[in-house]
Short mmCIF file of C-alpha atoms in Angstrom, two decimals:
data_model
loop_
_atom_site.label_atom_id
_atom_site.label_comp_id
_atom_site.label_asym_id
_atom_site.label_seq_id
_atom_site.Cartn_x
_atom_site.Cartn_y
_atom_site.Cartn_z
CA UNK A 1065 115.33 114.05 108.06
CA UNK A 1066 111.44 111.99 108.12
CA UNK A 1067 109.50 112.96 105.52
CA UNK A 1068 106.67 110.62 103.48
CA UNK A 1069 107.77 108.39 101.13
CA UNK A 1070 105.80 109.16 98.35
CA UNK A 1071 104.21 112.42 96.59
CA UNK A 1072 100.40 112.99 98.15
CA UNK A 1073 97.78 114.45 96.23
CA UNK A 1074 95.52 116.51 98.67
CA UNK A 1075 92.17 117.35 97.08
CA UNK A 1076 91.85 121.33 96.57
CA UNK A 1077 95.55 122.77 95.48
CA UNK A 1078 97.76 124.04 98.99
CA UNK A 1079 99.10 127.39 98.08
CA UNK A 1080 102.85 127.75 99.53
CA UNK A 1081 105.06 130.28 99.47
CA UNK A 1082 108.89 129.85 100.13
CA UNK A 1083 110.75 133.35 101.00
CA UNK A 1084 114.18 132.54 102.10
CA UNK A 1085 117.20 134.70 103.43
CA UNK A 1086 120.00 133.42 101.76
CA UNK A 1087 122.08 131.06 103.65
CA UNK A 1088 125.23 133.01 103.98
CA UNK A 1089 128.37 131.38 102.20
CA UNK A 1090 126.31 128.53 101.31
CA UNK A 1091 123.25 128.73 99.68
CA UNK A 1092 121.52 132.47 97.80
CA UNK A 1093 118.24 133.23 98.46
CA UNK A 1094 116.99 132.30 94.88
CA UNK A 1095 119.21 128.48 95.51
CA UNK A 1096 117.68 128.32 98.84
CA UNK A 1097 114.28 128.80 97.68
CA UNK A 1098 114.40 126.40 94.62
CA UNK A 1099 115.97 123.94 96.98
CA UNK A 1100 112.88 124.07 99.54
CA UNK A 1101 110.55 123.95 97.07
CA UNK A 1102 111.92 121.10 95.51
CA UNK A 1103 111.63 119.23 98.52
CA UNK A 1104 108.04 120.39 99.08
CA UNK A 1105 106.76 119.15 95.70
CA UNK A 1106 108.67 115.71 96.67
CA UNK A 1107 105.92 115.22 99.32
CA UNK A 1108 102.78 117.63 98.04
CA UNK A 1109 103.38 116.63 94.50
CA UNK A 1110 99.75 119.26 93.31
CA UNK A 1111 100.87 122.49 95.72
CA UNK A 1112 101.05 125.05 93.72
CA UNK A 1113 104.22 126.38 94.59
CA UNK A 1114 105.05 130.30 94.51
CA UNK A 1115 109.08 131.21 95.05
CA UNK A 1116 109.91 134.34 96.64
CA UNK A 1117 113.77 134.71 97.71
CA UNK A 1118 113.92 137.36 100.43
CA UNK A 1119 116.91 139.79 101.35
CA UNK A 1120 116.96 141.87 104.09
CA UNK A 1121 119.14 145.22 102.77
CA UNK A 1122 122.48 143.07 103.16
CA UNK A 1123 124.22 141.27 100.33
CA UNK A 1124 122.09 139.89 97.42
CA UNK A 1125 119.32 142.65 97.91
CA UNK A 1126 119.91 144.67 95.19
CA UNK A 1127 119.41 141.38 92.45
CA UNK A 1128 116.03 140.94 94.48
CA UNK A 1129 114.88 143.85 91.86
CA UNK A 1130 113.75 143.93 88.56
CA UNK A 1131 116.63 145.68 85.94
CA UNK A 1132 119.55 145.54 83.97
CA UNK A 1133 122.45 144.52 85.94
CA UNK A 1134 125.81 146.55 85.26
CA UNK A 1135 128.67 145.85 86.05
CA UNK A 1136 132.18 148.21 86.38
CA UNK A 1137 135.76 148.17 87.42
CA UNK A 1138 135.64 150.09 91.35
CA UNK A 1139 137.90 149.30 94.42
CA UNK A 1140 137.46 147.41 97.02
CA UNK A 1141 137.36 148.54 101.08
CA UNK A 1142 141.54 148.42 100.77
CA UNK A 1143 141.86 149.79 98.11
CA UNK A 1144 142.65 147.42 95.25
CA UNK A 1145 141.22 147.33 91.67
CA UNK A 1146 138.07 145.16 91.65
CA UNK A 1147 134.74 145.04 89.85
CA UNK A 1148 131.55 145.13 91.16
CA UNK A 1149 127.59 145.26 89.67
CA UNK A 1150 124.43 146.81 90.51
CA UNK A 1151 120.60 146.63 88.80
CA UNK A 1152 119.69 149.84 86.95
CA UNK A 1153 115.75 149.81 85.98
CA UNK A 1154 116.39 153.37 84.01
CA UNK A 1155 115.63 155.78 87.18
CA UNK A 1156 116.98 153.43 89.83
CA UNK A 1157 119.27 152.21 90.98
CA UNK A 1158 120.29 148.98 93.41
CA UNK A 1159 123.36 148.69 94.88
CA UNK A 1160 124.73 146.54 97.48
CA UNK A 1161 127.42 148.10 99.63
CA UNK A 1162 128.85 144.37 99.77
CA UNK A 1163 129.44 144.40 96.08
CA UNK A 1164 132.49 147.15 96.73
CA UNK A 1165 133.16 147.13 99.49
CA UNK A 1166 132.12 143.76 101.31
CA UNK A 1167 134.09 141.97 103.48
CA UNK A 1168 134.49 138.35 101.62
CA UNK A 1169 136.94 140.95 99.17
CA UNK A 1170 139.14 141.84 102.42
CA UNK A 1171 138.81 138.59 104.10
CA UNK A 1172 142.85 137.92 103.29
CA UNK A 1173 143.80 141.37 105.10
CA UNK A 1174 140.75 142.80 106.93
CA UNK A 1175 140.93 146.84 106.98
CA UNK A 1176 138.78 147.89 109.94
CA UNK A 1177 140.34 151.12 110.53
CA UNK A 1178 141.51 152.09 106.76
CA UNK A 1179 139.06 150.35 104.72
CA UNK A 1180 136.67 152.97 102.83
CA UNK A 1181 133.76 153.10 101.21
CA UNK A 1182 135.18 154.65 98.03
CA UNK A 1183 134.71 151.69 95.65
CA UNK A 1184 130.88 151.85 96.41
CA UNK A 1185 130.37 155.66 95.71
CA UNK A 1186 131.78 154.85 92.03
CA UNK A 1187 129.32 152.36 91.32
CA UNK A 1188 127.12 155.38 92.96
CA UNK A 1189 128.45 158.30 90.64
CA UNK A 1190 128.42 155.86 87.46
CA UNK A 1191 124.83 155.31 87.97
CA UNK A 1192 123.84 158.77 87.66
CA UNK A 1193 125.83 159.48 84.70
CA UNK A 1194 123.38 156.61 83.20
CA UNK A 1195 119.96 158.41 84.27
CA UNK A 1196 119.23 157.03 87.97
CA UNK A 1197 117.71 159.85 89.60
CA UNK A 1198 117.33 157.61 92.90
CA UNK A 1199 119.71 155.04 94.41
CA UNK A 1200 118.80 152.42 96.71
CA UNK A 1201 122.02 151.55 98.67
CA UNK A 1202 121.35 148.05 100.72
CA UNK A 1203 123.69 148.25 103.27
CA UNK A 1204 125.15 144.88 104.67
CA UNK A 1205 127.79 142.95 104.56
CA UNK A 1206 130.40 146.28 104.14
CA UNK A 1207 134.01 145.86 105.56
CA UNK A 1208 134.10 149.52 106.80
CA UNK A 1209 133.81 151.88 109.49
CA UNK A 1210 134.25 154.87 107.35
CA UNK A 1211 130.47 156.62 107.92
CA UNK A 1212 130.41 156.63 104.21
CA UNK A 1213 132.80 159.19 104.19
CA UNK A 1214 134.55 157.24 101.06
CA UNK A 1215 131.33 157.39 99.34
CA UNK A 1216 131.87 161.32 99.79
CA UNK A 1217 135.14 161.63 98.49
CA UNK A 1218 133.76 159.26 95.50
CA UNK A 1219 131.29 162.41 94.63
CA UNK A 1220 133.72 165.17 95.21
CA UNK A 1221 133.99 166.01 99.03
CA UNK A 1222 136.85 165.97 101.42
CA UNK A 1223 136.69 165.11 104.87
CA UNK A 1224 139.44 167.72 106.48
CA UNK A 1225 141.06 168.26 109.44
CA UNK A 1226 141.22 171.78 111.56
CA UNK A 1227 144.40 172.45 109.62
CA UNK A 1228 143.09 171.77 106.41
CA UNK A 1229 144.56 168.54 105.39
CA UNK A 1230 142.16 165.94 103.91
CA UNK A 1231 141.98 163.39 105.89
CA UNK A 1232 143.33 159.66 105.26
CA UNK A 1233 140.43 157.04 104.38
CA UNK A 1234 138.69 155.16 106.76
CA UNK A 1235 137.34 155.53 110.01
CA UNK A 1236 140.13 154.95 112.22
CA UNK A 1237 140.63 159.03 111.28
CA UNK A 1238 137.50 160.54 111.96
CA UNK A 1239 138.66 161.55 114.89
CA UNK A 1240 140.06 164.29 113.36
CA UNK A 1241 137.26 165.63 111.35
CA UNK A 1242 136.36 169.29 111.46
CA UNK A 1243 134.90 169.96 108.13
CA UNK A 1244 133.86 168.39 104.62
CA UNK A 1245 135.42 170.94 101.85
CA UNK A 1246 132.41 170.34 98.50
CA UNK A 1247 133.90 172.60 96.43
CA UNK A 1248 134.90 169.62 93.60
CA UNK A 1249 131.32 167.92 94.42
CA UNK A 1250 129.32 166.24 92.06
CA UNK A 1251 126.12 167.88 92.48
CA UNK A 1252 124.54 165.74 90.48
CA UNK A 1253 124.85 162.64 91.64
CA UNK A 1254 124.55 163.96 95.51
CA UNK A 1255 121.66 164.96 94.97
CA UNK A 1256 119.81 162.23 93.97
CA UNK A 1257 117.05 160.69 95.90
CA UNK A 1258 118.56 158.54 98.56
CA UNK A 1259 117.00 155.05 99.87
CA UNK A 1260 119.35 153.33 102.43
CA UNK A 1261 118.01 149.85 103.11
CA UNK A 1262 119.42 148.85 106.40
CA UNK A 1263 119.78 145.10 107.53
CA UNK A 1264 119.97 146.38 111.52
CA UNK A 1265 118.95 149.21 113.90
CA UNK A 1266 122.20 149.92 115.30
CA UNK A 1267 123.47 153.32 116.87
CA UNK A 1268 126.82 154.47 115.52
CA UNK A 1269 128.22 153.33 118.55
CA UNK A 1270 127.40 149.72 118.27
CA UNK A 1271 128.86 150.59 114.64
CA UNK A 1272 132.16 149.72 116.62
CA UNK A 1273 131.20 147.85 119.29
CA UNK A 1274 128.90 145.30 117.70
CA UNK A 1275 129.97 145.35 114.53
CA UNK A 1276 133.61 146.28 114.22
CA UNK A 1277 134.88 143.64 115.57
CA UNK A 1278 133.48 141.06 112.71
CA UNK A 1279 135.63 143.34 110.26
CA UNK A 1280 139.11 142.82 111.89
CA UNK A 1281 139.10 145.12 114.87
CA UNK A 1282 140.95 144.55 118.00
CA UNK A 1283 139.39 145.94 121.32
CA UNK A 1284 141.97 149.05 121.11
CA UNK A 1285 140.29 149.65 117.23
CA UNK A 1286 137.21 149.05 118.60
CA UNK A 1287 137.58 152.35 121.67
CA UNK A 1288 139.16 154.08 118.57
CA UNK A 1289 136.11 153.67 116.48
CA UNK A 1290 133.52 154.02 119.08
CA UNK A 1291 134.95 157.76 119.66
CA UNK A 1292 135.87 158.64 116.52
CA UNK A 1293 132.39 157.48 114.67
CA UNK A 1294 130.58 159.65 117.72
CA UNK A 1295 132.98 162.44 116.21
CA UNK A 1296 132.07 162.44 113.03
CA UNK A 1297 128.17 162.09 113.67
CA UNK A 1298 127.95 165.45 116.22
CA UNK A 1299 130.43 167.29 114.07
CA UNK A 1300 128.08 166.65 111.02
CA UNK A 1301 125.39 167.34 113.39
CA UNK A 1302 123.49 164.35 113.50
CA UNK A 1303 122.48 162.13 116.42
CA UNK A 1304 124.68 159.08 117.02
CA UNK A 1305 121.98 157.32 118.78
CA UNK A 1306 119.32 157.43 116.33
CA UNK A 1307 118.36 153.90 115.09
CA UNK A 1308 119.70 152.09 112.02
CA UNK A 1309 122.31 155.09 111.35
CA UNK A 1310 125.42 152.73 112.58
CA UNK A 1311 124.54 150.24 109.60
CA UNK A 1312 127.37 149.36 107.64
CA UNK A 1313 129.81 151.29 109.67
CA UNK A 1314 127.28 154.61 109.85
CA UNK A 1315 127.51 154.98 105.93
CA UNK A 1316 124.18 156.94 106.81
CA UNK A 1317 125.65 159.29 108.41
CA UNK A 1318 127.18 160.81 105.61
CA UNK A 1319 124.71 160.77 103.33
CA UNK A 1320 122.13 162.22 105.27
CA UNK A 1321 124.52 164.74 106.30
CA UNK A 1322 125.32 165.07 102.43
CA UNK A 1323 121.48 164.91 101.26
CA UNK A 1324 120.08 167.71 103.96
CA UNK A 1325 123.75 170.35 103.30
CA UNK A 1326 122.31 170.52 99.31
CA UNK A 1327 118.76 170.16 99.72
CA UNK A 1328 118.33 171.63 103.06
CA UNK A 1329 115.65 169.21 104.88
CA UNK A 1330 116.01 165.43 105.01
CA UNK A 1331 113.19 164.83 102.90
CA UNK A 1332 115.63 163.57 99.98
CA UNK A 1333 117.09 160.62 101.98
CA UNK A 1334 115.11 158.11 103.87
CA UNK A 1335 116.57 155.16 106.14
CA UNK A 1336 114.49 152.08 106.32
CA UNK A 1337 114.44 148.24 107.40
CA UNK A 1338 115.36 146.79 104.21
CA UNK A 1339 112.87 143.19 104.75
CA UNK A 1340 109.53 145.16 104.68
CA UNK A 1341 110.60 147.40 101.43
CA UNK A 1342 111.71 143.94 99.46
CA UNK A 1343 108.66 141.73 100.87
CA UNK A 1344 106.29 144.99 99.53
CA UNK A 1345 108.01 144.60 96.28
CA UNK A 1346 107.42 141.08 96.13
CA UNK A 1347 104.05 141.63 97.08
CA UNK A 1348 103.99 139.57 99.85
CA UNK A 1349 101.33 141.39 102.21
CA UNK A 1350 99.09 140.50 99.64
CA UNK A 1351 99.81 136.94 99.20
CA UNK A 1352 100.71 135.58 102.39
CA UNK A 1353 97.03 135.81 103.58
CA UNK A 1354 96.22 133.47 100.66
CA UNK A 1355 98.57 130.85 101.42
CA UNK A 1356 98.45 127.83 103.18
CA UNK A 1357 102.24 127.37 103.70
CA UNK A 1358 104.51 129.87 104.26
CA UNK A 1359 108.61 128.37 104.16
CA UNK A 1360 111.16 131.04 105.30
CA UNK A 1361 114.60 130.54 106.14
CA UNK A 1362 118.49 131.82 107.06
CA UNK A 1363 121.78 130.36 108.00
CA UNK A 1364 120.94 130.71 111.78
CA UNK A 1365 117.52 131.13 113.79
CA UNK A 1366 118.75 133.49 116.56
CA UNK A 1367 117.45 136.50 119.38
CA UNK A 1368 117.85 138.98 115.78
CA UNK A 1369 115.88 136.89 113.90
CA UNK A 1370 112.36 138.74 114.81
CA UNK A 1371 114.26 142.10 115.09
CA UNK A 1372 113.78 142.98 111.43
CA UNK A 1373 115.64 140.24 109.86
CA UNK A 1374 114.05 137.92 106.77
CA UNK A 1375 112.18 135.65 109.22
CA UNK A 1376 110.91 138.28 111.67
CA UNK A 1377 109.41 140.14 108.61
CA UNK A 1378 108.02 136.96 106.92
CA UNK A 1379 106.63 135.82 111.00
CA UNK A 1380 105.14 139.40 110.96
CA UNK A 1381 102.99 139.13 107.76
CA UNK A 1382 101.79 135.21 108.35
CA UNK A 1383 100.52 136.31 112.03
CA UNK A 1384 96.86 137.02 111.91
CA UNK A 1385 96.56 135.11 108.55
CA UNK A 1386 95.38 131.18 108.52
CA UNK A 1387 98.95 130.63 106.74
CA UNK A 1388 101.43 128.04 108.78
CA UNK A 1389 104.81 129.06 109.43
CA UNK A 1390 108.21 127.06 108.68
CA UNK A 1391 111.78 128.00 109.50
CA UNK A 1392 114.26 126.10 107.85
CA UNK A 1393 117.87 127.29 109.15
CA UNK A 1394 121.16 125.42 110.20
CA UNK A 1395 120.39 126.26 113.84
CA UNK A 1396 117.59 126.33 115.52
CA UNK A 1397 118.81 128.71 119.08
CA UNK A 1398 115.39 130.37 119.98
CA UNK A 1399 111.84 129.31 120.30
CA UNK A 1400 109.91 130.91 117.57
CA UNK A 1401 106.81 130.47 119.24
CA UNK A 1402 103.74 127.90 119.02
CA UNK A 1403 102.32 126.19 116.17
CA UNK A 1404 105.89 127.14 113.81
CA UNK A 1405 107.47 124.54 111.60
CA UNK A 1406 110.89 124.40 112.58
CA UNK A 1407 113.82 122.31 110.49
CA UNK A 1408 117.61 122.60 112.45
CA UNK A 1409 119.57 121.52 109.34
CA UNK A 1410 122.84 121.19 110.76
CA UNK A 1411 126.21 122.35 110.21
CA UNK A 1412 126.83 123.41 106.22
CA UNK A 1413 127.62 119.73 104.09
CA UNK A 1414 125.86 118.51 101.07
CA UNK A 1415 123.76 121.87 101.21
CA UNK A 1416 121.77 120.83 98.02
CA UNK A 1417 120.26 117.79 99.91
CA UNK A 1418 120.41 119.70 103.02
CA UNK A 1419 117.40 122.33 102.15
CA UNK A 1420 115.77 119.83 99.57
CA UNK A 1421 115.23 117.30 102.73
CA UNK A 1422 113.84 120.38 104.68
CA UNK A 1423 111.12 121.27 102.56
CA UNK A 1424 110.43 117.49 102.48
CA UNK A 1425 110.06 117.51 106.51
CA UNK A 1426 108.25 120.67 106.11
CA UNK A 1427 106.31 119.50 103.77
CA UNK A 1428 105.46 116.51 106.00
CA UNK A 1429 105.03 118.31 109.31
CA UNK A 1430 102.50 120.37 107.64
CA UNK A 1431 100.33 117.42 106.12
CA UNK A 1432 100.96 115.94 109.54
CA UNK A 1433 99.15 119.21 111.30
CA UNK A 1434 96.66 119.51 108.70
CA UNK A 1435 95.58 116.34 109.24
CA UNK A 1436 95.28 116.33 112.98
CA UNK A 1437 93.47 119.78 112.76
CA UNK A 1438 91.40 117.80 110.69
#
């Protein structure tokens, strides 16, 4: 890494923001950004420096939010006692589907056609008892297939069969559904107001064949899936091609099939890119036009990257602005596009002095640009 070897001064104060991803199995959003902006004020020793750690709806959204964080013995996607926590501001609440029922839990014995969703709908149903009227579920990182099916049978529905046998958990028997018996539902808590933060667009079919296979599933799991996730959507009458309803294994398509049976329209449930809702909490569409420096980051710079990820959002709000853009990531695979910052960090070692020597290079490139823009 080049950077300068001493802290400048600069005359009027540069205004940077870092909003990193986090750096998956390495480095959380709030490390990553501390890290950068360490290495920043090693070079720009006056910028005045504001941290913003990004998530994009997968793990590590929910603590992007402002709350009390609770926490709760659950299950995890096989099955086996665990705890997990969520952030509970009094009406809300956050949860992360990864906190249940992610995959690091299964890593030992991935579960990609049994593993179930259950786990997350208690941390659901234990929410409401407290107050939330509205839970926003961020929905990467899960180790299921299930179309949140557990989550159902969490709040009191059964998935059955034609011959009226409730059906065994996971996805792997979906397809076998013929009807959802709600006569033991908790109304309550399925009614609430539903926010699914999604960290992808993907169909229900990509559900399997994109994503199935990171959670254990052999190519004869993955035909399994494919039809029996298309089941379960057109049996609950919902279209398996719509956009972002194959995240996290189609969880969505339970819920909205759960929200619009009690309420009777969809306008209780509401799927949406997960980036753009967290960088409108952090207020970032008002501050990146003020900034001089904007640092963003994630474990790998790829063709998803500008697709809704952290970095496409951040990209989206610093173009049209006078702000610079940096990418700081461990690989650099794509071309982000003229006049970007770009650090390639490497393969995961000392990660502490890995991002702290990117902002310093960041840092650097910028006062190198600056100063040739004059």
């Amino acid at each position: 890494m080049r950077h300068l070897p001493y802290p400048l001064d600069l005359g009027p104060m540069v205004h940077i923001i870092i909003a990193p991803d986090s750096y998956k199995g390495t480095a959380t959003a709030e490390q990553a950004a501390r890290l950068l902006g360490e290495g920043v004020r090693s070079v720009i020793r006056d910028a005045e420096i504001t941290l913003a750690p990004m998530a994009d709806g997968g793990e590590g959204t929910a603590a992007t939010f402002d709350g009390r964080t609770i926490t709760l013995p659950t299950t995890d996607a096989a099955g086996r006692l665990t705890e997990a926590s969520y952030v509970f501001d009094g009406s809300t609440a956050y949860i992360d589907i990864a906190a249940a029922s992610g995959l690091p839990a299964v890593a030992d014995n991935k579960v990609p056609l049994t593993g179930d969703t259950y786990g997350t709908g208690v941390l659901i149903a234990d929410a409401q008892t407290r107050g939330a009227s509205r839970i926003v579920l961020c929905l990467g990182g899960s180790a299921t297939s299930d179309a949140g099916t557990g989550i159902l049978v969490a709040l009191g529905a059964t998935p059955m069969n034609a011959e009226g046998y409730s059906l065994p958990k996971g996805g792997g028997s979906l397809g076998d559904l013929d009807s959802i018996d709600t006569a033991q539902l908790n109304i309550p808590a399925a009614a609430v107001e539903w926010v699914l933060l999604t960290d992808v667009s993907a169909t229900v079919p990509q559900a399997a064949t994109v994503y199935a296979p990171q959670k254990g599933a052999s190519a004869e799991d993955v035909m399994l899936l494919d039809a029996a996730l298309t089941h379960a959507a057109e049996t609950l009458g919902i279209d398996p091609h719509t956009p972002g309803f194959g995240a996290a294994g189609a969880v969505p398509v339970g819920l909205y099939w759960l929200s619009t049976m009690l309420h009777g329209t969809a306008d209780h449930i509401h799927v949406l890119p997960g980036a753009p809702l967290v960088a409108d909490a952090l207020g970032l569409p008002e501050s990146i036009p003020q900034a001089q420096l904007v640092i963003t980051g994630e474990g790998a710079f790829d063709e998803q990257s500008l697709t809704g990820k952290v970095v496409g959002t951040i990209a989206d709000l610093v173009e049209g602005t006078d702000a610079t853009l940096a990418i700081a990531a461990g690989r650099i695979d794509v071309d982000p596009g003229a006049d970007v910052i770009t650090v390639a960090m490497g393969e995961p070692g000392d990660v502490e002095k890995q991002l702290f020597d990117a902002g310093a290079q960041i840092a650097a490139d910028y006062l190198r640009i600056s100063t040739a823009q004059g």
